[in-house]
Amino acid sequence: MVVVAVVVDVDLVGPIADFYSFMAHPETLLPMPEIDDPLQRFVSVVKFYLSGWHIKPPGVKKPLNPILGETFTGYWEYPDGTKGYYIAEQTSHHPPKSSYFFMAPEHNIRIDGTLKPRSRFLGNSAASMMEGISYMEFLNRGKEKGHGERYIITQPNMYARGILFGKMKYELGDHSYVKCPENHFVADLEFKTRGYFSGTYNAIGGTIKNDETGEVYYELSGLWNGEMFIKDVTTGQKELLFNATHAKHTPPLTRPLEEQSSRESQKLWYSTVQALLERNQDLATEEKTKIEDRQREEAATRANENIEWRPKLFRAVQGGPGGSEEGRENLDWIINAHIDPHNPSKAVEQILAFTAILPGQKVNHELDIPPQAPKSVKPSQAQESLLDLDSNDAAPGNAQHKPQPSEDLLGNPVKNHNGSNNPADVGTGSGMMAPLQPSMSTSNTAQQKPTPNPGMGGLFDAEP
């Protein structure tokens, strides 16, 4: 968060209920693992990645910064009768980190990711420098038995222009990368910001090449909120890759509001969102302040009682050479359940046993990580992957040293293991106070049926 003048908060990320964008185009997501040609499969991943940016919140008027322990679960129903499942949690507040998990078991797709926004104030602009990363796996692919074909994805930075004067504008900028280490493919994608006196808003450019031989296969161009094109360097043929202009995204379905716990995004921010939709800025600020004040009180309680907060749904990555998540150290946190990668029906069962996602499901509090512990006490053996029915992985936090990463951010081998990107042995649990209850009018009470998640994009008034 950046504070400008008296009370201008700027955060371009928003509640964790908004982090689903890239799973919201099933037509680009589901076919990817079935493409046999490795290069064309990689192109499909790049298309999938570029298809999500036009859904991002278009402004920064009333930011709803995720609070520590905020969670969100949702799901998609696909035309073939299968589902995709999404779980997210705010796993750190200082610095802010949001962890997420997605899986479409019958389609052999799994995504683990983290968002690590770092705010900067740049005169009349504010920026969220996005240091997060995603690991996407196609579980039916891969040369190494038992491991899926892995794709590593980074994110562009986000800028809010005109926060003090002029017209407020939202931009993406700088480079992001999509990489498949196994096949040596890499896409270098540049999100171009407009210059002071010339240039085009929302332009992209980039290449797809073999990072081992240096051979360039394709060039990319266009607008991330409009038409995007791909050009075959060998033939010179240029064709449409994705058209975001008329693309209709599919937001996830969620459980009715009355079934959600007080820390779930939609319920947590309900009163604030309603006030914003009614254009009652004073009430929105009051409701938002209640939540932020409660978070500060909880932090003070934890400090006074010498306890650590623990994420409810995610655990520390077991990285470093020989670790079960070697090469994923930059995630910091990963879903705290063993999900069978090769048995879709079992994977669905494990996901739904882990936390409530579908309407009518009851939250299984027996699976919760203990909410608090003295700072001097390491997490116990009982806190290992809670649904690991087949694995004997060590419990997180029991190691005496941080795991040393074997690869850098994009999967390149690290020659020197003196440093680590892993968090310290953080325990984390709560010291949480009695939950705030949203003030819901009877006319707006959610019905007992799947609820589409609209996201928070409608709360902002800057243009993309």
Tab-separated table of C-alpha atoms in Angstrom:
chain	number	residue	atom	x	y	z
A	1	MET	CA	0.000	0.000	0.000
A	2	VAL	CA	1.192	3.497	-0.809
A	3	VAL	CA	-0.047	6.520	1.139
A	4	VAL	CA	-0.214	9.743	-0.864
A	5	ALA	CA	-0.983	13.103	0.775
A	6	VAL	CA	-3.605	12.415	3.428
A	7	VAL	CA	-5.600	9.339	2.504
A	8	VAL	CA	-4.927	8.111	-1.025
A	9	ASP	CA	-4.413	4.351	-0.787
A	10	VAL	CA	-3.092	2.661	-3.895
A	11	ASP	CA	-2.993	-1.087	-4.288
A	12	LEU	CA	-3.501	-2.618	-7.706
A	13	VAL	CA	-3.997	-6.181	-6.572
A	14	GLY	CA	-7.284	-6.185	-4.654
A	15	PRO	CA	-9.015	-8.937	-2.670
A	16	ILE	CA	-7.875	-12.483	-3.296
A	17	ALA	CA	-11.302	-13.194	-4.807
A	18	ASP	CA	-9.947	-11.433	-7.919
A	19	PHE	CA	-6.971	-13.718	-8.552
A	20	TYR	CA	-8.780	-16.185	-10.806
A	21	SER	CA	-8.448	-14.322	-14.127
A	22	PHE	CA	-6.307	-16.836	-15.966
A	23	MET	CA	-8.646	-19.743	-15.261
A	24	ALA	CA	-11.652	-17.771	-16.527
A	25	HIS	CA	-11.281	-18.707	-20.215
A	26	PRO	CA	-11.961	-22.462	-20.362
A	27	GLU	CA	-11.725	-22.388	-24.155
A	28	THR	CA	-8.005	-21.546	-23.910
A	29	LEU	CA	-7.328	-23.537	-20.731
A	30	LEU	CA	-8.745	-27.013	-21.251
A	31	PRO	CA	-7.345	-27.993	-24.699
A	32	MET	CA	-3.699	-27.309	-23.798
A	33	PRO	CA	-2.615	-30.697	-22.369
A	34	GLU	CA	-4.077	-32.561	-25.364
A	35	ILE	CA	-1.884	-30.831	-27.974
A	36	ASP	CA	0.782	-33.338	-29.026
A	37	ASP	CA	3.297	-31.018	-30.677
A	38	PRO	CA	5.507	-29.537	-27.889
A	39	LEU	CA	5.987	-26.163	-29.594
A	40	GLN	CA	2.296	-25.719	-30.378
A	41	ARG	CA	1.478	-26.786	-26.833
A	42	PHE	CA	3.806	-24.042	-25.601
A	43	VAL	CA	2.120	-21.516	-27.919
A	44	SER	CA	-1.223	-22.512	-26.395
A	45	VAL	CA	0.166	-21.774	-22.918
A	46	VAL	CA	1.245	-18.308	-24.067
A	47	LYS	CA	-2.230	-17.742	-25.515
A	48	PHE	CA	-3.813	-18.861	-22.240
A	49	TYR	CA	-1.540	-16.491	-20.313
A	50	LEU	CA	-2.298	-13.487	-22.521
A	51	SER	CA	-6.052	-14.149	-22.442
A	52	GLY	CA	-6.380	-13.217	-18.772
A	53	TRP	CA	-5.058	-9.681	-18.520
A	54	HIS	CA	-8.110	-7.906	-19.936
A	55	ILE	CA	-10.087	-9.167	-16.904
A	56	LYS	CA	-7.885	-7.339	-14.408
A	57	PRO	CA	-9.559	-4.644	-12.272
A	58	PRO	CA	-9.528	-1.434	-14.346
A	59	GLY	CA	-8.622	1.057	-11.650
A	60	VAL	CA	-7.628	2.006	-8.165
A	61	LYS	CA	-10.297	4.149	-6.514
A	62	LYS	CA	-11.120	2.143	-3.358
A	63	PRO	CA	-8.563	-0.613	-2.924
A	64	LEU	CA	-9.564	-3.557	-0.774
A	65	ASN	CA	-6.206	-4.899	0.307
A	66	PRO	CA	-6.267	-8.608	1.240
A	67	ILE	CA	-5.933	-9.171	4.970
A	68	LEU	CA	-3.863	-11.853	6.643
A	69	GLY	CA	-5.751	-15.137	6.661
A	70	GLU	CA	-8.298	-14.061	4.041
A	71	THR	CA	-9.351	-17.052	1.937
A	72	PHE	CA	-11.332	-17.692	-1.216
A	73	THR	CA	-12.583	-20.893	-2.823
A	74	GLY	CA	-14.445	-21.284	-6.075
A	75	TYR	CA	-15.061	-23.664	-8.939
A	76	TRP	CA	-15.937	-23.808	-12.632
A	77	GLU	CA	-18.393	-26.182	-14.278
A	78	TYR	CA	-17.194	-27.259	-17.725
A	79	PRO	CA	-19.340	-28.379	-20.685
A	80	ASP	CA	-18.132	-31.979	-20.353
A	81	GLY	CA	-19.483	-32.226	-16.789
A	82	THR	CA	-16.114	-31.876	-15.065
A	83	LYS	CA	-15.036	-29.076	-12.734
A	84	GLY	CA	-12.018	-26.914	-11.998
A	85	TYR	CA	-11.244	-26.046	-8.365
A	86	TYR	CA	-9.583	-22.905	-7.034
A	87	ILE	CA	-8.248	-22.170	-3.523
A	88	ALA	CA	-6.450	-18.988	-2.393
A	89	GLU	CA	-5.217	-17.501	0.869
A	90	GLN	CA	-3.375	-14.378	1.995
A	91	THR	CA	-0.350	-16.106	3.525
A	92	SER	CA	1.660	-13.039	4.555
A	93	HIS	CA	0.933	-9.395	5.290
A	94	HIS	CA	4.426	-7.910	5.701
A	95	PRO	CA	5.502	-8.419	2.972
A	96	PRO	CA	2.180	-9.164	1.261
A	97	LYS	CA	1.966	-12.626	-0.284
A	98	SER	CA	-1.086	-14.374	-1.694
A	99	SER	CA	-0.918	-18.095	-2.467
A	100	TYR	CA	-3.258	-19.953	-4.807
A	101	PHE	CA	-3.951	-23.424	-6.165
A	102	PHE	CA	-5.995	-24.524	-9.178
A	103	MET	CA	-6.686	-27.977	-10.529
A	104	ALA	CA	-8.867	-29.468	-13.246
A	105	PRO	CA	-8.163	-33.134	-12.439
A	106	GLU	CA	-9.922	-34.718	-15.432
A	107	HIS	CA	-8.037	-32.362	-17.758
A	108	ASN	CA	-4.612	-33.016	-16.200
A	109	ILE	CA	-3.998	-29.370	-15.277
A	110	ARG	CA	-2.564	-28.127	-11.991
A	111	ILE	CA	-1.402	-24.593	-11.158
A	112	ASP	CA	0.384	-23.442	-8.002
A	113	GLY	CA	1.183	-19.768	-7.634
A	114	THR	CA	1.971	-16.819	-5.445
A	115	LEU	CA	1.505	-13.064	-5.803
A	116	LYS	CA	4.109	-10.849	-4.139
A	117	PRO	CA	3.237	-7.218	-4.945
A	118	ARG	CA	5.719	-4.579	-3.866
A	119	SER	CA	4.261	-1.066	-3.923
A	120	ARG	CA	6.129	2.020	-5.131
A	121	PHE	CA	5.120	5.668	-5.400
A	122	LEU	CA	6.329	7.342	-8.612
A	123	GLY	CA	5.192	10.977	-8.469
A	124	ASN	CA	1.809	11.064	-10.198
A	125	SER	CA	1.856	7.284	-10.542
A	126	ALA	CA	1.859	4.284	-8.252
A	127	ALA	CA	3.113	0.825	-9.077
A	128	SER	CA	2.758	-2.726	-7.879
A	129	MET	CA	5.986	-4.504	-8.767
A	130	MET	CA	4.830	-8.078	-9.240
A	131	GLU	CA	7.407	-10.540	-7.977
A	132	GLY	CA	5.117	-13.557	-7.907
A	133	ILE	CA	5.393	-16.741	-9.920
A	134	SER	CA	3.176	-19.574	-11.152
A	135	TYR	CA	4.004	-23.202	-11.850
A	136	MET	CA	1.627	-24.906	-14.255
A	137	GLU	CA	1.819	-28.644	-14.852
A	138	PHE	CA	0.298	-30.869	-17.508
A	139	LEU	CA	0.077	-34.096	-15.564
A	140	ASN	CA	-0.352	-36.289	-18.663
A	141	ARG	CA	2.893	-34.982	-20.180
A	142	GLY	CA	6.524	-34.891	-19.163
A	143	LYS	CA	9.624	-36.910	-19.970
A	144	GLU	CA	10.350	-37.765	-16.346
A	145	LYS	CA	8.058	-40.475	-15.030
A	146	GLY	CA	5.816	-39.323	-12.214
A	147	HIS	CA	6.273	-35.626	-12.981
A	148	GLY	CA	4.162	-33.512	-15.288
A	149	GLU	CA	5.452	-31.125	-17.922
A	150	ARG	CA	6.140	-27.883	-16.079
A	151	TYR	CA	5.658	-24.274	-17.184
A	152	ILE	CA	7.025	-21.357	-15.169
A	153	ILE	CA	5.193	-18.045	-15.505
A	154	THR	CA	6.033	-14.586	-14.171
A	155	GLN	CA	3.949	-11.404	-14.262
A	156	PRO	CA	4.270	-7.857	-15.580
A	157	ASN	CA	4.197	-4.899	-13.225
A	158	MET	CA	1.041	-2.816	-12.742
A	159	TYR	CA	0.864	0.975	-12.839
A	160	ALA	CA	-1.804	3.486	-11.856
A	161	ARG	CA	-1.279	6.805	-13.653
A	162	GLY	CA	-2.850	10.111	-12.679
A	163	ILE	CA	-3.398	9.392	-9.004
A	164	LEU	CA	-2.846	13.053	-8.021
A	165	PHE	CA	-3.955	14.945	-11.137
A	166	GLY	CA	-5.171	14.211	-14.643
A	167	LYS	CA	-7.183	11.225	-15.800
A	168	MET	CA	-6.607	8.047	-13.810
A	169	LYS	CA	-5.304	5.226	-16.003
A	170	TYR	CA	-4.329	1.606	-15.387
A	171	GLU	CA	-1.382	0.059	-17.276
A	172	LEU	CA	0.674	-3.107	-17.380
A	173	GLY	CA	4.378	-2.673	-17.984
A	174	ASP	CA	7.788	-4.307	-18.308
A	175	HIS	CA	8.695	-7.912	-19.119
A	176	SER	CA	7.198	-11.210	-18.076
A	177	TYR	CA	8.202	-14.713	-19.076
A	178	VAL	CA	6.699	-18.095	-19.833
A	179	LYS	CA	9.210	-20.925	-19.786
A	180	CYS	CA	9.141	-24.702	-20.287
A	181	PRO	CA	12.539	-25.935	-19.010
A	182	GLU	CA	11.957	-29.481	-20.238
A	183	ASN	CA	11.564	-28.436	-23.888
A	184	HIS	CA	13.813	-25.334	-23.706
A	185	PHE	CA	11.048	-22.970	-24.853
A	186	VAL	CA	10.781	-19.445	-23.497
A	187	ALA	CA	8.455	-16.543	-24.308
A	188	ASP	CA	9.788	-13.074	-23.511
A	189	LEU	CA	6.713	-10.845	-23.327
A	190	GLU	CA	6.964	-7.070	-23.108
A	191	PHE	CA	3.982	-5.104	-21.837
A	192	LYS	CA	4.645	-1.638	-23.219
A	193	THR	CA	3.701	1.466	-21.268
A	194	ARG	CA	2.770	4.604	-23.159
A	195	GLY	CA	5.347	7.389	-23.278
A	196	TYR	CA	4.631	10.916	-22.038
A	197	PHE	CA	4.033	12.338	-25.514
A	198	SER	CA	3.555	9.377	-27.835
A	199	GLY	CA	2.892	5.677	-27.983
A	200	THR	CA	-0.055	3.322	-27.634
A	201	TYR	CA	-1.753	2.162	-24.486
A	202	ASN	CA	-1.845	-1.558	-23.677
A	203	ALA	CA	0.577	-2.697	-26.387
A	204	ILE	CA	2.503	-5.946	-26.158
A	205	GLY	CA	5.439	-7.422	-28.036
A	206	GLY	CA	7.594	-10.456	-27.652
A	207	THR	CA	9.195	-13.586	-29.004
A	208	ILE	CA	8.971	-17.333	-28.549
A	209	LYS	CA	12.324	-19.039	-28.900
A	210	ASN	CA	14.497	-21.988	-27.939
A	211	ASP	CA	16.647	-20.783	-25.066
A	212	GLU	CA	19.198	-23.536	-25.711
A	213	THR	CA	19.861	-22.830	-29.406
A	214	GLY	CA	18.652	-19.216	-29.531
A	215	GLU	CA	16.365	-19.968	-32.493
A	216	VAL	CA	13.353	-17.626	-32.646
A	217	TYR	CA	10.118	-19.336	-33.719
A	218	TYR	CA	7.483	-16.641	-33.353
A	219	GLU	CA	7.019	-12.910	-32.804
A	220	LEU	CA	4.078	-11.537	-30.816
A	221	SER	CA	2.331	-8.165	-31.136
A	222	GLY	CA	-0.954	-6.377	-30.487
A	223	LEU	CA	-2.914	-5.110	-27.490
A	224	TRP	CA	-3.451	-7.113	-24.313
A	225	ASN	CA	-7.004	-5.744	-24.069
A	226	GLY	CA	-7.679	-6.175	-27.802
A	227	GLU	CA	-6.331	-8.227	-30.690
A	228	MET	CA	-3.057	-10.106	-30.221
A	229	PHE	CA	-1.141	-11.609	-33.133
A	230	ILE	CA	1.507	-14.276	-33.632
A	231	LYS	CA	3.916	-14.302	-36.590
A	232	ASP	CA	5.815	-17.379	-37.760
A	233	VAL	CA	9.379	-16.142	-38.276
A	234	THR	CA	10.150	-18.864	-40.837
A	235	THR	CA	7.147	-18.375	-43.121
A	236	GLY	CA	6.311	-14.765	-42.315
A	237	GLN	CA	2.673	-15.765	-41.788
A	238	LYS	CA	0.845	-13.640	-39.207
A	239	GLU	CA	-2.413	-14.716	-37.588
A	240	LEU	CA	-4.719	-13.791	-34.746
A	241	LEU	CA	-3.681	-15.412	-31.466
A	242	PHE	CA	-6.465	-14.094	-29.208
A	243	ASN	CA	-9.047	-11.323	-29.386
A	244	ALA	CA	-9.838	-9.904	-25.956
A	245	THR	CA	-12.181	-7.242	-27.344
A	246	HIS	CA	-15.267	-9.432	-27.288
A	247	ALA	CA	-13.972	-12.271	-25.128
A	248	LYS	CA	-16.422	-13.328	-22.457
A	249	HIS	CA	-14.757	-14.602	-19.326
A	250	THR	CA	-16.284	-17.136	-16.971
A	251	PRO	CA	-15.962	-16.177	-13.290
A	252	PRO	CA	-15.948	-18.990	-10.742
A	253	LEU	CA	-19.015	-20.146	-8.880
A	254	THR	CA	-18.926	-19.934	-5.097
A	255	ARG	CA	-20.821	-21.182	-2.086
A	256	PRO	CA	-23.729	-18.998	-0.892
A	257	LEU	CA	-22.669	-16.198	1.422
A	258	GLU	CA	-24.383	-17.701	4.460
A	259	GLU	CA	-22.277	-20.866	4.079
A	260	GLN	CA	-18.994	-18.956	4.052
A	261	SER	CA	-16.807	-18.319	7.077
A	262	SER	CA	-16.056	-14.796	8.279
A	263	ARG	CA	-12.551	-14.783	6.745
A	264	GLU	CA	-13.679	-15.678	3.217
A	265	SER	CA	-13.318	-12.808	0.753
A	266	GLN	CA	-16.911	-12.359	-0.321
A	267	LYS	CA	-18.283	-12.407	3.221
A	268	LEU	CA	-15.402	-10.412	4.697
A	269	TRP	CA	-15.822	-7.504	2.259
A	270	TYR	CA	-19.589	-7.756	1.743
A	271	SER	CA	-20.565	-4.603	3.650
A	272	THR	CA	-17.759	-2.585	2.068
A	273	VAL	CA	-18.666	-3.744	-1.426
A	274	GLN	CA	-22.358	-3.004	-0.929
A	275	ALA	CA	-21.536	0.528	0.219
A	276	LEU	CA	-19.346	1.070	-2.837
A	277	LEU	CA	-22.020	-0.235	-5.175
A	278	GLU	CA	-24.441	2.217	-3.555
A	279	ARG	CA	-21.805	4.971	-4.009
A	280	ASN	CA	-21.785	5.590	-0.264
A	281	GLN	CA	-18.099	6.415	0.085
A	282	ASP	CA	-18.318	7.350	3.768
A	283	LEU	CA	-19.888	4.027	4.724
A	284	ALA	CA	-17.458	2.122	2.496
A	285	THR	CA	-14.521	3.791	4.217
A	286	GLU	CA	-16.030	3.060	7.629
A	287	GLU	CA	-16.553	-0.648	6.836
A	288	LYS	CA	-13.103	-0.970	5.288
A	289	THR	CA	-11.520	0.714	8.315
A	290	LYS	CA	-13.260	-1.728	10.682
A	291	ILE	CA	-11.575	-4.651	8.947
A	292	GLU	CA	-8.166	-2.977	8.832
A	293	ASP	CA	-8.374	-1.919	12.494
A	294	ARG	CA	-9.296	-5.459	13.492
A	295	GLN	CA	-6.277	-6.760	11.594
A	296	ARG	CA	-3.999	-4.352	13.483
A	297	GLU	CA	-5.540	-5.428	16.803
A	298	GLU	CA	-4.942	-9.075	15.943
A	299	ALA	CA	-1.305	-8.357	15.106
A	300	ALA	CA	-0.858	-6.561	18.436
A	301	THR	CA	-2.421	-9.501	20.281
A	302	ARG	CA	-0.042	-11.943	18.611
A	303	ALA	CA	2.943	-9.759	19.468
A	304	ASN	CA	1.877	-9.399	23.115
A	305	GLU	CA	1.298	-13.133	23.500
A	306	ASN	CA	4.457	-14.097	21.580
A	307	ILE	CA	2.649	-16.277	19.062
A	308	GLU	CA	3.003	-16.815	15.336
A	309	TRP	CA	0.233	-16.853	12.767
A	310	ARG	CA	-0.084	-19.842	10.433
A	311	PRO	CA	-1.865	-20.039	7.087
A	312	LYS	CA	-4.905	-22.275	7.221
A	313	LEU	CA	-4.685	-23.866	3.774
A	314	PHE	CA	-1.036	-23.593	2.707
A	315	ARG	CA	2.265	-24.802	4.156
A	316	ALA	CA	5.911	-23.875	3.660
A	317	VAL	CA	7.475	-25.287	0.490
A	318	GLN	CA	9.795	-28.243	1.090
A	319	GLY	CA	12.427	-27.114	-1.400
A	320	GLY	CA	16.147	-27.411	-1.887
A	321	PRO	CA	18.068	-30.374	-3.359
A	322	GLY	CA	16.135	-33.551	-2.652
A	323	GLY	CA	13.094	-31.726	-1.280
A	324	SER	CA	9.661	-32.838	-2.401
A	325	GLU	CA	9.124	-29.405	-4.015
A	326	GLU	CA	12.659	-28.874	-5.307
A	327	GLY	CA	12.697	-26.074	-7.869
A	328	ARG	CA	9.576	-24.401	-6.469
A	329	GLU	CA	11.219	-22.438	-3.671
A	330	ASN	CA	9.904	-19.134	-5.019
A	331	LEU	CA	6.343	-20.180	-4.221
A	332	ASP	CA	7.181	-19.927	-0.489
A	333	TRP	CA	3.854	-21.637	0.325
A	334	ILE	CA	2.027	-24.542	-1.321
A	335	ILE	CA	-1.358	-26.187	-0.786
A	336	ASN	CA	-1.287	-28.208	2.432
A	337	ALA	CA	-2.685	-31.420	0.968
A	338	HIS	CA	-1.420	-34.309	-1.096
A	339	ILE	CA	-3.412	-34.392	-4.341
A	340	ASP	CA	-3.023	-37.514	-6.476
A	341	PRO	CA	-1.688	-36.311	-9.857
A	342	HIS	CA	-2.592	-39.466	-11.789
A	343	ASN	CA	-6.031	-40.436	-10.479
A	344	PRO	CA	-8.591	-37.707	-11.312
A	345	SER	CA	-11.447	-39.142	-9.256
A	346	LYS	CA	-9.214	-39.518	-6.220
A	347	ALA	CA	-7.850	-35.999	-6.741
A	348	VAL	CA	-11.392	-34.582	-6.732
A	349	GLU	CA	-12.130	-36.478	-3.532
A	350	GLN	CA	-8.960	-35.157	-1.874
A	351	ILE	CA	-9.579	-31.548	-2.917
A	352	LEU	CA	-13.155	-31.548	-1.635
A	353	ALA	CA	-12.133	-33.241	1.618
A	354	PHE	CA	-9.531	-30.540	2.185
A	355	THR	CA	-11.799	-27.482	2.300
A	356	ALA	CA	-15.352	-26.430	1.433
A	357	ILE	CA	-15.698	-25.407	-2.221
A	358	LEU	CA	-19.097	-26.631	-3.426
A	359	PRO	CA	-22.491	-25.454	-2.104
A	360	GLY	CA	-23.681	-27.499	0.848
A	361	GLN	CA	-20.202	-28.599	1.881
A	362	LYS	CA	-19.366	-28.299	5.557
A	363	VAL	CA	-16.011	-26.876	6.576
A	364	ASN	CA	-13.918	-29.662	8.099
A	365	HIS	CA	-12.264	-27.917	11.037
A	366	GLU	CA	-10.448	-31.117	11.962
A	367	LEU	CA	-8.129	-30.399	9.047
A	368	ASP	CA	-7.272	-26.877	10.186
A	369	ILE	CA	-3.675	-26.175	11.133
A	370	PRO	CA	-3.542	-25.213	14.832
A	371	PRO	CA	-4.251	-21.463	14.882
A	372	GLN	CA	-1.337	-20.389	17.026
A	373	ALA	CA	1.879	-21.543	18.677
A	374	PRO	CA	4.678	-19.994	20.750
A	375	LYS	CA	7.328	-18.543	18.464
A	376	SER	CA	9.965	-20.861	19.882
A	377	VAL	CA	7.994	-23.993	18.992
A	378	LYS	CA	8.342	-25.625	15.577
A	379	PRO	CA	5.222	-26.971	13.840
A	380	SER	CA	4.621	-30.552	14.906
A	381	GLN	CA	4.619	-33.684	12.769
A	382	ALA	CA	0.832	-33.507	12.753
A	383	GLN	CA	1.039	-30.374	10.628
A	384	GLU	CA	2.458	-32.054	7.538
A	385	SER	CA	0.326	-32.301	4.393
A	386	LEU	CA	-3.015	-32.946	5.982
A	387	LEU	CA	-4.445	-35.123	3.226
A	388	ASP	CA	-1.230	-36.869	2.228
A	389	LEU	CA	-2.678	-40.337	1.962
A	390	ASP	CA	0.274	-41.764	0.047
A	391	SER	CA	3.305	-39.652	0.895
A	392	ASN	CA	5.726	-39.603	3.811
A	393	ASP	CA	7.087	-36.107	3.234
A	394	ALA	CA	8.664	-34.430	6.241
A	395	ALA	CA	6.552	-31.949	8.125
A	396	PRO	CA	7.149	-28.321	7.208
A	397	GLY	CA	9.163	-26.356	9.678
A	398	ASN	CA	11.022	-29.344	11.134
A	399	ALA	CA	14.176	-28.730	9.102
A	400	GLN	CA	16.910	-26.936	10.974
A	401	HIS	CA	17.965	-24.852	7.975
A	402	LYS	CA	16.191	-23.185	5.102
A	403	PRO	CA	16.075	-25.419	2.000
A	404	GLN	CA	18.508	-24.243	-0.634
A	405	PRO	CA	16.939	-23.577	-4.061
A	406	SER	CA	18.259	-25.690	-6.912
A	407	GLU	CA	16.879	-23.384	-9.625
A	408	ASP	CA	16.358	-19.677	-10.129
A	409	LEU	CA	13.006	-17.999	-10.764
A	410	LEU	CA	12.734	-19.349	-14.320
A	411	GLY	CA	14.013	-22.843	-13.639
A	412	ASN	CA	17.664	-22.316	-14.518
A	413	PRO	CA	20.151	-24.310	-12.385
A	414	VAL	CA	21.610	-22.376	-9.459
A	415	LYS	CA	25.341	-22.929	-9.092
A	416	ASN	CA	25.677	-21.438	-5.623
A	417	HIS	CA	23.365	-22.600	-2.843
A	418	ASN	CA	24.560	-20.184	-0.192
A	419	GLY	CA	21.297	-18.235	-0.318
A	420	SER	CA	17.669	-19.269	-0.228
A	421	ASN	CA	14.441	-17.838	-1.563
A	422	ASN	CA	12.452	-19.815	0.963
A	423	PRO	CA	10.853	-18.099	3.920
A	424	ALA	CA	12.254	-18.779	7.336
A	425	ASP	CA	10.623	-21.479	9.392
A	426	VAL	CA	7.555	-19.402	9.879
A	427	GLY	CA	4.841	-20.962	11.816
A	428	THR	CA	1.985	-18.571	11.510
A	429	GLY	CA	-1.370	-18.833	13.340
A	430	SER	CA	-3.523	-16.586	14.506
A	431	GLY	CA	-4.259	-14.694	17.557
A	432	MET	CA	-7.425	-13.855	15.635
A	433	MET	CA	-10.182	-12.019	17.435
A	434	ALA	CA	-13.919	-12.563	17.133
A	435	PRO	CA	-14.853	-12.170	13.450
A	436	LEU	CA	-16.533	-9.086	12.091
A	437	GLN	CA	-20.008	-9.851	10.841
A	438	PRO	CA	-21.099	-8.259	7.561
A	439	SER	CA	-24.221	-6.131	7.820
A	440	MET	CA	-26.423	-7.795	5.220
A	441	SER	CA	-29.883	-6.599	4.370
A	442	THR	CA	-32.500	-9.294	3.870
A	443	SER	CA	-33.049	-8.161	0.315
A	444	ASN	CA	-29.447	-8.897	-0.580
A	445	THR	CA	-29.004	-12.186	1.248
A	446	ALA	CA	-27.441	-14.837	-0.993
A	447	GLN	CA	-29.710	-17.673	-2.080
A	448	GLN	CA	-28.924	-21.358	-1.529
A	449	LYS	CA	-27.390	-21.947	-4.943
A	450	PRO	CA	-24.014	-21.558	-6.632
A	451	THR	CA	-23.078	-17.902	-6.659
A	452	PRO	CA	-21.083	-16.408	-9.544
A	453	ASN	CA	-18.152	-14.419	-8.239
A	454	PRO	CA	-18.252	-11.027	-9.965
A	455	GLY	CA	-14.828	-10.000	-8.714
A	456	MET	CA	-14.202	-6.470	-7.537
A	457	GLY	CA	-13.614	-4.862	-10.923
A	458	GLY	CA	-16.817	-2.845	-10.713
A	459	LEU	CA	-15.505	-0.953	-7.713
A	460	PHE	CA	-12.927	1.011	-9.638
A	461	ASP	CA	-13.210	4.006	-11.898
A	462	ALA	CA	-9.894	4.281	-13.719
A	463	GLU	CA	-9.720	3.232	-17.355
A	464	PRO	CA	-7.583	0.321	-18.599
